[in-house]
Amino acid sequence: MKKYTQAMKITEDVVLGENKPVLFSGPCAVESFDICMEIGSTVKAEAEKNGFSYVFKASFDKANRTSSGSFRGIGMDKSLEVLQRVGKELGVPLVTDIHESYQADEVGAVVDVLQIPAFLCRQTDLLLAAGKTGKAVKVKRGQFMAPEDMQYAVSKVRSTGNDNVCLTERGFTLGYHNLVVDMRALPTMRQFAPVVFDITHSVQQPGGQGGSSGGQREFAPFLARAAAATGVDGFFIETHPEPAKALSDGPNMIPLDRMADFLAMLKASWSLGQEFADLKIQ
């Protein structure tokens, strides 16, 4: 099975799809500057120790929460200000989601990577708007999408003249409140663009707690090792000092104090996958 030919350039020093895995990690949502800095500084240190390039992640708006009463964010302006400060103080690139086409330019002026949520991966205008900013575009595979059909999302972004695009795997819907990861999706999508494995959303249980989503973080190490050994270019992990008190997606987050061990395990599995990357059976 062929591999993509175009890597995704995030900054001059951070490129997804070359010889170094990229870690996209942070809290689910921008809660405060202090929490973002605590998480970002901790994860950056562990990422560097384990040989990952690091991109800080936090959403400025959780527009797809299960309930209208759930926390969405502290506001677009305040969140972008926090992200900008974190990026400057830590010296790291930034990624956040956009949900509407009109957000692309304003958010793209602050962050280095625009993330397209899984539910919106078919939204042509949103993909085109993201591509036109010239920033790297990270598209999550919809829970309803066949892996091979994600090539069309890639094509939409590239039609703007922007080749810096990647795909993200986060499992597909099987029944109610349940996601399953098909490891065949990783090499399938990797034909079209670099692939990131979203570890923590793959163990999410959408709407599984009534008015909010649940999660099974105990399965995160198993899926992470499998995806790393299968061969991917990067990883997405949400983390928090106290997941039980996180304002969004706590049940599937990796506790911040376990990230050191988690990343060491992840890098070892990724290195093993690289060792056997050229093995093919037809």
Tab-separated table of N, CA and C in Angstrom, residues 21 24 41 95 97 130 142 203-204 212 217 233:
chain	number	residue	atom	x	y	z
A	21	PRO	N	8.029	11.926	15.233
A	21	PRO	CA	6.584	12.003	15.486
A	21	PRO	C	6.203	13.338	16.120
A	24	PHE	N	0.319	16.351	19.419
A	24	PHE	CA	-0.652	17.428	19.608
A	24	PHE	C	-1.324	17.156	20.951
A	41	SER	N	3.546	23.363	29.730
A	41	SER	CA	4.947	23.293	30.139
A	41	SER	C	5.333	21.868	30.523
A	95	VAL	N	-2.599	24.533	17.993
A	95	VAL	CA	-3.695	24.010	17.185
A	95	VAL	C	-4.998	24.202	17.950
A	97	ASP	N	-9.644	24.092	17.113
A	97	ASP	CA	-10.705	23.782	16.158
A	97	ASP	C	-11.378	25.039	15.636
A	130	ALA	N	-10.449	27.068	5.608
A	130	ALA	CA	-9.245	26.707	6.349
A	130	ALA	C	-8.035	26.654	5.422
A	142	GLY	N	-14.661	11.712	10.143
A	142	GLY	CA	-15.977	11.590	10.750
A	142	GLY	C	-16.269	10.167	11.183
A	203	VAL	N	-11.323	6.660	22.827
A	203	VAL	CA	-11.895	5.932	23.966
A	203	VAL	C	-13.075	6.705	24.572
A	204	GLN	N	-13.522	7.713	23.865
A	204	GLN	CA	-14.693	8.475	24.295
A	204	GLN	C	-15.963	7.655	24.082
A	212	SER	N	-23.873	14.241	28.935
A	212	SER	CA	-22.465	14.471	28.619
A	212	SER	C	-21.839	13.164	28.145
A	217	ARG	N	-10.742	5.576	29.663
A	217	ARG	CA	-9.320	5.867	29.517
A	217	ARG	C	-8.447	4.647	29.788
A	233	ASP	N	1.993	9.148	11.931
A	233	ASP	CA	2.966	10.236	11.921
A	233	ASP	C	2.910	11.110	13.168
